[in-house]
Amino acid sequence: MTEKEPAPDSRESADGRLTSIDLGSALDPFADAGLLAAGKVNLIALDAIAERLGARWTLRRDQIHEHVDRTLLRRLQSSGYHVRVSETDFLICQPELGRFSGQAACLQLLREILTYFIGDGAQADHSVLQVTEVSATAIQGLRVRASEVDEGERMEREAGAPAPRAIDRWTPFVAADGRELSVTCDLAPVFELRSFGRIGYRMARRVRVVGSGEVLTAGMVRALPPGDILRIDLATVAHGINRLLAVDSDARQPSLIVPVSFTSLSSQRGRAEIARLLTDVRALVERGVICQIGDIEGVPECSLIQVVALIRPYCLLVVGHLDAGATAAATVRRLKRSGLKGLSVDCPPSLSEAALLRWMTTTIQAVRQVVRSTLLYGVSSPRHAAFAAQLGATHASLVQ
């Protein structure tokens, strides 16, 4: 890849940034010529938060600084370190990571921070610098371009850099009602029906009660408190990452459909955690991640529009998921302006063939009036998949 030269940027004492705090010798570890030449020193800027808060920035500044410090301490590699150099700027050095992997980590960290405070992680793509010079009066750097980082990180990985670690720290866990819940995930192939070519996998999860082995239905999961639902969503994605890494293939999979709950995405903490894992998944697939939002029945249109817009920067597409019994035309029609690019539905498992074909006909007709893509999960046979294709369905997965 030929690197384009972004316009230089700087953080200088002229605007009071670097003289606002006494750094002493704290800049010395970041001024190492070798680290700077290798692109291992970056700067993240919180300007977007300060601009959005306006006069409230001064009141919340200390709280924001503490949150950023805690986030960086928790998320940096073992040899990584950071320092705040102004009211809105943090220097970060990650010696263990390559140039683009380090930049990708900084972009993701800043996206999480911006999403947490102002609900707009996309502005991070304009607020990271690769630092080229550090002195007591100025920090010079080149603005990082997110599109080049993605490509550079892929090339580093192909050259032998370690793949992102799959974080499997979410399961099992103790739910609010005292039960210990375990989350597992299978990867089910998904096919494009026109060519019957595989586009990737979808994550199909199971939630079990440890000890009794009871499997929780979708309705039982929806009835859990929001904190438990978030743990289940995060465990699903983490387990899916492990399964994807275990797939015996020399080539990366085209895409992966990742299920998450609207309940989880509607909280700042949930969005930040899910966005981080979506970024981990994105590095493992060829085309991108498809985020599938479930539990959207009855959600106000304005709330769904907002959640779709907030999570869209982290994925290739955002689709919705409906229960098989929630596909009436009037219910589906309410999703028309939601921003969803497709809807997925689980096929009912115990219908007669005649009833199943009637269900497919009415469901696909209703969905096609609202979105471009219709995904049917658990189709019982290739013959039924062909019938669904004739009706206008675009993708399907067969019963496992």
PDB file of C-alpha atoms in Angstrom, residues 2 35 40 89 99 108 126 130 167 241 259 275 282 294 372:
ATOM      1  CA  THR A   2       1.296   3.446  -0.877  1.00  0.00           C
ATOM      2  CA  LEU A  35       9.032   5.066  18.492  1.00  0.00           C
ATOM      3  CA  LYS A  40       3.874   3.959  17.612  1.00  0.00           C
ATOM      4  CA  ASP A  89      -5.499  15.839  24.160  1.00  0.00           C
ATOM      5  CA  ARG A  99       1.808   1.284  13.210  1.00  0.00           C
ATOM      6  CA  GLN A 108     -11.640   2.404  18.557  1.00  0.00           C
ATOM      7  CA  HIS A 126     -11.119  12.953  12.340  1.00  0.00           C
ATOM      8  CA  GLN A 130       0.084   9.887  14.245  1.00  0.00           C
ATOM      9  CA  ILE A 167     -12.420 -11.958  24.586  1.00  0.00           C
ATOM     10  CA  ILE A 241     -15.088 -14.676  17.703  1.00  0.00           C
ATOM     11  CA  PRO A 259     -27.024 -10.604  16.867  1.00  0.00           C
ATOM     12  CA  ALA A 275     -18.897  -1.515  19.213  1.00  0.00           C
ATOM     13  CA  ARG A 282     -14.504  -6.748  11.524  1.00  0.00           C
ATOM     14  CA  GLY A 294     -33.327  -8.054  17.894  1.00  0.00           C
ATOM     15  CA  ARG A 372     -34.499  -4.736   0.337  1.00  0.00           C
TER      16      ARG A 372
END
